[in-house]
Amino acid sequence: MSERGVSHEIRLAFFAGVAVLCVYLASAGGRIVASDEHTMFLLTQSLVERHTVAVPEGNGEPGPGGHLYPKAGIGQALASAPFYVLGKALAPAAPARLRPFVLRAVTSLVNPFAGGVLAAFFVLLLIELGLASREALVLTLVLALATPLWVYAKLYLGETLLATGLTIELYGVLRLRRGGGLGAAALAAFGAGTALLVKYAIAPAAILFFVPARPELKRVKPAIMVALVLGACLAVALAYNVARTGSLIGSGYGRQATPAAFSTPIWVGLYGLLLSSGKGLLWFAPVTLLAPAGLLAWRRTDPGLALGVAAGCVATLLLYASFEHWAGDGSWGPRYLVPLVPALVAAVGARLANRSLPDRRLWWGAVTALGILGAAVQIGGVAIYFGAQMREAGDYPYTRALSDPNFMSESHWNPYHTPIVGHWRMLTRNLGEHLSGHVPRVSLSAASAADSTGTTTSRLGVPEEQAAALTHGFDLWPAYAIYAGVQPVLVLFAWALLWLVALVYWMWAWRQASWMTLRPASTARPAPPEEPAEGPEDDQKTGSYWSMTERR
């Protein structure tokens, strides 16, 4: 690949990443209220304001000095710190009652930006696998809008960052296996290291994704680069462990890091994570139905990497299937499997990269159909906050312990109570109420805005009765702003502008992809191993709709 060709691929990835970023920004909730979200916000706040990893409250364990320390890794807080600082700078421009919410809203934008980065690297990954540029864009759109990544980009949880880290790692490993140098080694190590900093439990996937690069690490310079990057990440993790547990190897998870926490029968967890109506991956990300066949096809072109991805996904699945909180409640869909979704969709891309297969058009038809179905599923999760649906379903406030086998059993196992239907039921109801003029209102007065500097530790930030009223609202930042009394014209103008920018960047990406298809052959990427190159005539006969459209 010539430098000119690489620069065009990077430009294509940038345009696609910005388009996805703007969609994620437009559909962001701008709120931090779930217990894990609240704890991570407090950790970010402690790092920036007090230079400590202790938190005043939240989901943590007691540690040195009798203070409370978060269970989660430090990676998300480090990534969020610049957004927290930006929020701190912007908050004084808002009315005093809104400042704590502005601070939290800006801090939460770390995940939309991570989602944009993920989309950019996913485009590069698909092109490296051999997909045509427009095909890479279409499959990236399916990943971004037809899987739970869209919903998790709204939330202040670590899954989007984990998925981004694993995607960068996978791209770096693939490049390394194809002769890449220091840049590929740095990307692979950075992706793996940052994912581990966000959550130690991702280690099986991060390690197994990296194993296929082992032969390439016999080269001295890439090996040194990997050692330096991973060593830096390891040093941060060890320092964090000592600060919160007093031990280099202390995970911070207490009992949940012991065998006692893995008490779910394996078949229960497997069925729950893959097929259950309330948490099944195949319902929340339908395109992953094609992943097993994709992995088999990938194995024919790059057996090492395909086996590494398959092993990482299976190991992670088995780990969480036996965990007592396998469902990751409260959350949307199979929370613990979300970081694996880009790798699974990449396997679908590896299958589609083989243009000699006679059923390729059928596969693209299946991807399109499953993508539309997946997008319909996500729209309900994007429009309605999962906590609001849990309230209406009677799942929250919790009446059973998280370790109780019957915890949220109706929502997990009974198709009648699946959150997918529940979210759409609330969406249609709330839309009708808004159209008839019944719009929720929140005062955000007195107690909710008592600390105008943003250092409040209140989790909800609004009185309980107003939180209940918001179940009749939409989980979108423009909706919350209007509910709080901000001028609707200004809010809707800013919201529409984000959608417009997203459309413009996607059009630029599509045009860039068209130009790349027609560029001189000397700049084209070589076909993947074991895949015969084919001419325009063969592509017209066996190629997909998208590849044929490009040639027109």
Tab-separated table of C-alpha atoms in Angstrom, residues 161-489:
chain	number	residue	atom	x	y	z
A	161	LEU	CA	-14.194	1.959	25.924
A	162	LEU	CA	-13.591	-1.787	26.222
A	163	ALA	CA	-14.963	-2.376	22.734
A	164	THR	CA	-12.806	0.454	21.375
A	165	GLY	CA	-9.668	-0.922	23.005
A	166	LEU	CA	-10.241	-4.437	21.683
A	167	THR	CA	-10.969	-3.103	18.173
A	168	ILE	CA	-7.746	-1.063	18.118
A	169	GLU	CA	-5.882	-4.108	19.405
A	170	LEU	CA	-7.381	-6.348	16.725
A	171	TYR	CA	-6.478	-3.888	13.968
A	172	GLY	CA	-2.927	-3.569	15.295
A	173	VAL	CA	-2.485	-7.344	15.524
A	174	LEU	CA	-3.793	-7.828	11.982
A	175	ARG	CA	-1.425	-5.164	10.669
A	176	LEU	CA	1.437	-6.715	12.620
A	177	ARG	CA	0.742	-10.131	11.137
A	178	ARG	CA	0.910	-8.582	7.675
A	179	GLY	CA	4.340	-7.082	8.168
A	180	GLY	CA	3.451	-3.902	10.030
A	181	GLY	CA	6.166	-2.195	12.037
A	182	LEU	CA	6.319	-0.072	15.163
A	183	GLY	CA	2.995	1.651	14.518
A	184	ALA	CA	1.114	-1.636	14.332
A	185	ALA	CA	2.849	-2.939	17.446
A	186	ALA	CA	2.039	0.255	19.355
A	187	LEU	CA	-1.632	0.122	18.323
A	188	ALA	CA	-2.006	-3.524	19.325
A	189	ALA	CA	-0.392	-2.949	22.711
A	190	PHE	CA	-2.248	0.328	23.335
A	191	GLY	CA	-5.621	-1.239	22.571
A	192	ALA	CA	-4.982	-4.216	24.830
A	193	GLY	CA	-3.480	-2.121	27.616
A	194	THR	CA	-6.245	0.481	27.712
A	195	ALA	CA	-8.919	-2.221	27.705
A	196	LEU	CA	-7.231	-3.886	30.683
A	197	LEU	CA	-7.054	-0.570	32.526
A	198	VAL	CA	-10.797	-0.138	32.105
A	199	LYS	CA	-11.641	-3.639	33.329
A	200	TYR	CA	-9.329	-6.444	34.446
A	201	ALA	CA	-11.945	-9.078	33.595
A	202	ILE	CA	-11.400	-8.367	29.894
A	203	ALA	CA	-7.963	-9.992	30.222
A	204	PRO	CA	-8.951	-13.339	28.588
A	205	ALA	CA	-10.083	-11.594	25.407
A	206	ALA	CA	-7.230	-9.060	25.392
A	207	ILE	CA	-4.589	-11.771	25.837
A	208	LEU	CA	-6.056	-14.260	23.377
A	209	PHE	CA	-6.572	-11.570	20.729
A	210	PHE	CA	-2.870	-10.759	21.104
A	211	VAL	CA	-1.509	-14.318	20.974
A	212	PRO	CA	-1.582	-14.519	17.133
A	213	ALA	CA	0.986	-11.671	17.021
A	214	ARG	CA	3.548	-13.728	18.952
A	215	PRO	CA	5.603	-14.829	15.880
A	216	GLU	CA	5.914	-11.208	14.729
A	217	LEU	CA	7.244	-10.192	18.153
A	218	LYS	CA	10.447	-12.102	17.418
A	219	ARG	CA	11.457	-8.898	15.651
A	220	VAL	CA	13.292	-6.734	18.150
A	221	LYS	CA	11.789	-3.315	17.495
A	222	PRO	CA	8.093	-4.349	17.565
A	223	ALA	CA	8.761	-6.428	20.678
A	224	ILE	CA	10.338	-3.456	22.448
A	225	MET	CA	7.434	-1.215	21.458
A	226	VAL	CA	4.895	-3.704	22.812
A	227	ALA	CA	6.877	-4.067	26.034
A	228	LEU	CA	7.046	-0.302	26.529
A	229	VAL	CA	3.349	0.351	25.901
A	230	LEU	CA	2.054	-2.612	27.893
A	231	GLY	CA	4.609	-1.901	30.601
A	232	ALA	CA	3.301	1.654	30.982
A	233	CYS	CA	-0.284	0.397	31.256
A	234	LEU	CA	0.771	-2.257	33.759
A	235	ALA	CA	2.581	0.340	35.876
A	236	VAL	CA	-0.584	2.470	36.052
A	237	ALA	CA	-2.677	-0.569	37.008
A	238	LEU	CA	-0.263	-1.652	39.740
A	239	ALA	CA	-0.071	1.856	41.211
A	240	TYR	CA	-3.879	1.999	41.252
A	241	ASN	CA	-4.064	-1.408	42.938
A	242	VAL	CA	-1.679	-0.333	45.686
A	243	ALA	CA	-3.543	2.943	46.237
A	244	ARG	CA	-6.917	1.267	46.769
A	245	THR	CA	-6.024	-2.139	48.217
A	246	GLY	CA	-2.477	-1.838	49.547
A	247	SER	CA	-1.439	-4.741	47.308
A	248	LEU	CA	0.077	-4.910	43.833
A	249	ILE	CA	-2.277	-7.704	42.839
A	250	GLY	CA	-5.407	-6.478	44.620
A	251	SER	CA	-8.218	-6.245	42.066
A	252	GLY	CA	-10.502	-4.113	44.226
A	253	TYR	CA	-13.496	-6.382	43.616
A	254	GLY	CA	-13.425	-8.065	47.013
A	255	ARG	CA	-15.644	-11.146	47.141
A	256	GLN	CA	-16.566	-10.788	43.454
A	257	ALA	CA	-12.983	-11.666	42.541
A	258	THR	CA	-13.182	-15.002	44.373
A	259	PRO	CA	-14.607	-18.367	43.205
A	260	ALA	CA	-17.591	-17.787	45.511
A	261	ALA	CA	-18.953	-15.198	43.060
A	262	PHE	CA	-19.067	-17.712	40.187
A	263	SER	CA	-22.061	-19.673	41.329
A	264	THR	CA	-24.390	-19.560	38.316
A	265	PRO	CA	-24.786	-22.936	36.562
A	266	ILE	CA	-22.888	-22.611	33.307
A	267	TRP	CA	-25.845	-23.637	31.117
A	268	VAL	CA	-28.033	-20.999	32.755
A	269	GLY	CA	-25.520	-18.259	32.038
A	270	LEU	CA	-24.884	-19.440	28.487
A	271	TYR	CA	-28.572	-19.522	27.657
A	272	GLY	CA	-29.123	-16.191	29.384
A	273	LEU	CA	-26.288	-14.362	27.628
A	274	LEU	CA	-26.954	-15.806	24.181
A	275	LEU	CA	-30.648	-16.626	23.839
A	276	SER	CA	-32.772	-15.333	26.724
A	277	SER	CA	-35.492	-12.847	25.793
A	278	GLY	CA	-34.213	-10.268	28.267
A	279	LYS	CA	-30.444	-10.487	27.749
A	280	GLY	CA	-29.708	-12.705	24.732
A	281	LEU	CA	-27.008	-11.415	22.396
A	282	LEU	CA	-28.794	-12.769	19.331
A	283	TRP	CA	-31.870	-10.641	20.103
A	284	PHE	CA	-29.993	-7.456	20.981
A	285	ALA	CA	-27.357	-7.776	18.213
A	286	PRO	CA	-28.964	-9.948	15.501
A	287	VAL	CA	-26.062	-9.572	13.063
A	288	THR	CA	-23.887	-11.690	15.401
A	289	LEU	CA	-25.971	-14.668	14.266
A	290	LEU	CA	-23.633	-14.746	11.257
A	291	ALA	CA	-20.439	-14.612	13.331
A	292	PRO	CA	-19.790	-18.396	13.679
A	293	ALA	CA	-19.823	-18.882	9.906
A	294	GLY	CA	-17.714	-15.756	9.598
A	295	LEU	CA	-15.111	-17.151	11.978
A	296	LEU	CA	-14.935	-20.376	9.961
A	297	ALA	CA	-14.322	-18.372	6.791
A	298	TRP	CA	-11.757	-16.204	8.586
A	299	ARG	CA	-9.962	-19.365	9.662
A	300	ARG	CA	-9.312	-20.229	6.023
A	301	THR	CA	-7.572	-16.918	5.326
A	302	ASP	CA	-5.914	-16.198	8.686
A	303	PRO	CA	-6.257	-19.216	10.995
A	304	GLY	CA	-4.137	-17.759	13.771
A	305	LEU	CA	-6.129	-14.568	14.206
A	306	ALA	CA	-9.481	-16.284	13.691
A	307	LEU	CA	-8.686	-18.820	16.395
A	308	GLY	CA	-7.448	-16.066	18.694
A	309	VAL	CA	-10.679	-14.100	18.288
A	310	ALA	CA	-12.823	-17.206	18.722
A	311	ALA	CA	-10.891	-18.278	21.818
A	312	GLY	CA	-11.125	-14.782	23.352
A	313	CYS	CA	-14.880	-14.627	22.787
A	314	VAL	CA	-15.499	-18.139	24.145
A	315	ALA	CA	-13.314	-17.546	27.207
A	316	THR	CA	-15.137	-14.305	28.032
A	317	LEU	CA	-18.516	-15.951	27.493
A	318	LEU	CA	-17.655	-18.839	29.829
A	319	LEU	CA	-16.262	-16.469	32.450
A	320	TYR	CA	-19.425	-14.388	32.676
A	321	ALA	CA	-21.833	-17.301	32.179
A	322	SER	CA	-20.825	-18.619	35.605
A	323	PHE	CA	-20.770	-15.198	37.312
A	324	GLU	CA	-23.516	-14.605	39.874
A	325	HIS	CA	-24.404	-11.287	38.188
A	326	TRP	CA	-24.167	-12.705	34.648
A	327	ALA	CA	-26.881	-10.353	33.376
A	328	GLY	CA	-24.970	-7.201	34.380
A	329	ASP	CA	-28.084	-5.556	35.792
A	330	GLY	CA	-29.234	-2.938	35.459
A	331	SER	CA	-28.176	-2.489	31.888
A	332	TRP	CA	-29.320	-2.888	28.307
A	333	GLY	CA	-28.923	-6.367	26.871
A	334	PRO	CA	-25.892	-8.615	27.501
A	335	ARG	CA	-23.664	-5.935	29.013
A	336	TYR	CA	-20.620	-8.152	29.492
A	337	LEU	CA	-20.615	-9.343	25.859
A	338	VAL	CA	-20.869	-5.882	24.298
A	339	PRO	CA	-17.047	-5.396	24.106
A	340	LEU	CA	-16.857	-8.521	21.903
A	341	VAL	CA	-19.417	-7.337	19.357
A	342	PRO	CA	-16.941	-5.503	17.038
A	343	ALA	CA	-14.771	-8.637	16.805
A	344	LEU	CA	-17.830	-10.752	15.985
A	345	VAL	CA	-18.990	-8.320	13.307
A	346	ALA	CA	-15.420	-8.218	11.950
A	347	ALA	CA	-15.699	-12.002	11.510
A	348	VAL	CA	-18.768	-11.374	9.354
A	349	GLY	CA	-16.641	-8.930	7.371
A	350	ALA	CA	-13.939	-11.580	6.907
A	351	ARG	CA	-16.548	-13.869	5.353
A	352	LEU	CA	-17.805	-11.108	3.055
A	353	ALA	CA	-14.246	-10.274	1.950
A	354	ASN	CA	-14.137	-13.469	-0.115
A	355	ARG	CA	-15.586	-12.304	-3.434
A	356	SER	CA	-15.369	-15.746	-5.013
A	357	LEU	CA	-18.173	-17.207	-2.892
A	358	PRO	CA	-21.429	-17.757	-4.843
A	359	ASP	CA	-23.657	-16.872	-1.893
A	360	ARG	CA	-22.067	-13.500	-1.218
A	361	ARG	CA	-25.106	-11.530	-2.350
A	362	LEU	CA	-27.285	-13.665	-0.077
A	363	TRP	CA	-24.961	-12.855	2.797
A	364	TRP	CA	-25.237	-9.146	2.146
A	365	GLY	CA	-28.994	-9.535	2.090
A	366	ALA	CA	-28.843	-11.240	5.487
A	367	VAL	CA	-26.572	-8.496	6.864
A	368	THR	CA	-29.004	-5.841	5.628
A	369	ALA	CA	-32.073	-7.577	7.074
A	370	LEU	CA	-30.421	-8.292	10.423
A	371	GLY	CA	-29.049	-4.756	10.481
A	372	ILE	CA	-32.518	-3.255	10.051
A	373	LEU	CA	-33.880	-5.532	12.756
A	374	GLY	CA	-31.008	-4.659	15.084
A	375	ALA	CA	-31.472	-0.928	14.504
A	376	ALA	CA	-35.157	-1.246	15.409
A	377	VAL	CA	-34.159	-2.954	18.662
A	378	GLN	CA	-31.663	-0.217	19.535
A	379	ILE	CA	-34.058	2.666	18.831
A	380	GLY	CA	-36.144	1.607	21.813
A	381	GLY	CA	-33.042	1.455	24.006
A	382	VAL	CA	-31.802	4.814	22.750
A	383	ALA	CA	-35.097	6.653	23.222
A	384	ILE	CA	-35.990	5.250	26.659
A	385	TYR	CA	-33.535	4.950	29.534
A	386	PHE	CA	-33.262	1.354	30.732
A	387	GLY	CA	-33.707	2.555	34.332
A	388	ALA	CA	-37.055	4.104	33.417
A	389	GLN	CA	-38.226	0.836	31.876
A	390	MET	CA	-37.082	-1.055	34.980
A	391	ARG	CA	-39.146	1.287	37.153
A	392	GLU	CA	-42.284	0.751	35.124
A	393	ALA	CA	-41.759	-3.017	34.998
A	394	GLY	CA	-41.476	-3.110	38.787
A	395	ASP	CA	-37.865	-4.295	38.654
A	396	TYR	CA	-36.613	-1.141	40.400
A	397	PRO	CA	-36.330	-0.380	43.265
A	398	TYR	CA	-34.930	-3.875	43.714
A	399	THR	CA	-36.937	-6.267	45.863
A	400	ARG	CA	-34.400	-9.102	45.698
A	401	ALA	CA	-30.662	-9.267	46.177
A	402	LEU	CA	-28.501	-9.310	43.046
A	403	SER	CA	-27.263	-12.764	44.040
A	404	ASP	CA	-30.813	-14.153	44.233
A	405	PRO	CA	-31.419	-16.621	41.340
A	406	ASN	CA	-34.888	-15.079	40.905
A	407	PHE	CA	-33.541	-11.522	40.624
A	408	MET	CA	-35.425	-9.854	37.724
A	409	SER	CA	-36.376	-13.334	36.510
A	410	GLU	CA	-39.475	-12.136	34.647
A	411	SER	CA	-37.507	-9.572	32.646
A	412	HIS	CA	-34.708	-12.040	31.986
A	413	TRP	CA	-36.678	-15.090	30.938
A	414	ASN	CA	-40.285	-14.223	30.071
A	415	PRO	CA	-40.644	-12.983	26.457
A	416	TYR	CA	-43.766	-11.054	27.436
A	417	HIS	CA	-41.607	-8.903	29.729
A	418	THR	CA	-38.585	-8.518	27.457
A	419	PRO	CA	-37.119	-4.995	27.727
A	420	ILE	CA	-37.074	-4.784	23.929
A	421	VAL	CA	-40.879	-4.738	23.833
A	422	GLY	CA	-41.084	-2.743	27.057
A	423	HIS	CA	-38.936	0.067	25.658
A	424	TRP	CA	-40.965	0.264	22.456
A	425	ARG	CA	-44.206	0.240	24.427
A	426	MET	CA	-42.984	3.215	26.467
A	427	LEU	CA	-41.616	4.937	23.369
A	428	THR	CA	-44.958	4.889	21.543
A	429	ARG	CA	-46.848	5.922	24.675
A	430	ASN	CA	-44.481	8.789	25.507
A	431	LEU	CA	-44.505	10.023	21.924
A	432	GLY	CA	-48.280	10.171	21.983
A	433	GLU	CA	-48.242	12.075	25.278
A	434	HIS	CA	-45.720	14.597	23.953
A	435	LEU	CA	-47.723	15.165	20.788
A	436	SER	CA	-50.793	15.854	22.926
A	437	GLY	CA	-48.884	18.390	25.030
A	438	HIS	CA	-48.204	16.270	28.118
A	439	VAL	CA	-44.477	16.898	28.670
A	440	PRO	CA	-42.633	16.091	31.931
A	441	ARG	CA	-41.139	18.982	33.879
A	442	VAL	CA	-38.253	19.006	36.338
A	443	SER	CA	-37.565	21.927	38.643
A	444	LEU	CA	-33.917	21.183	39.514
A	445	SER	CA	-34.301	23.540	42.420
A	446	ALA	CA	-33.130	23.690	46.018
A	447	ALA	CA	-31.554	20.385	47.022
A	448	SER	CA	-30.831	19.194	43.497
A	449	ALA	CA	-28.714	22.261	42.773
A	450	ALA	CA	-27.393	22.995	46.233
A	451	ASP	CA	-23.784	22.548	45.118
A	452	SER	CA	-23.421	24.760	42.085
A	453	THR	CA	-19.735	23.866	41.672
A	454	GLY	CA	-20.707	20.389	40.556
A	455	THR	CA	-19.218	18.502	43.501
A	456	THR	CA	-22.563	17.158	44.614
A	457	THR	CA	-22.656	13.433	45.330
A	458	SER	CA	-26.389	13.087	44.687
A	459	ARG	CA	-26.923	10.185	42.290
A	460	LEU	CA	-30.273	11.131	40.744
A	461	GLY	CA	-29.996	14.887	41.167
A	462	VAL	CA	-33.795	15.299	41.148
A	463	PRO	CA	-36.481	14.484	43.727
A	464	GLU	CA	-37.880	10.966	43.585
A	465	GLU	CA	-41.302	12.074	42.334
A	466	GLN	CA	-39.697	13.911	39.414
A	467	ALA	CA	-37.535	10.895	38.620
A	468	ALA	CA	-40.729	8.829	38.426
A	469	ALA	CA	-42.326	11.434	36.137
A	470	LEU	CA	-39.358	11.164	33.766
A	471	THR	CA	-40.417	7.634	32.875
A	472	HIS	CA	-42.807	9.483	30.572
A	473	GLY	CA	-39.926	11.342	28.909
A	474	PHE	CA	-37.226	10.578	26.355
A	475	ASP	CA	-33.649	9.723	27.256
A	476	LEU	CA	-32.128	12.401	25.028
A	477	TRP	CA	-30.235	15.476	26.173
A	478	PRO	CA	-32.460	17.910	24.204
A	479	ALA	CA	-35.515	16.399	25.886
A	480	TYR	CA	-33.976	16.751	29.359
A	481	ALA	CA	-32.972	20.339	28.587
A	482	ILE	CA	-36.515	21.226	27.540
A	483	TYR	CA	-37.972	19.445	30.579
A	484	ALA	CA	-35.672	21.633	32.723
A	485	GLY	CA	-36.989	24.835	31.119
A	486	VAL	CA	-34.283	25.623	28.550
A	487	GLN	CA	-35.543	27.467	25.454
A	488	PRO	CA	-36.772	24.728	23.033
A	489	VAL	CA	-35.814	26.645	19.871
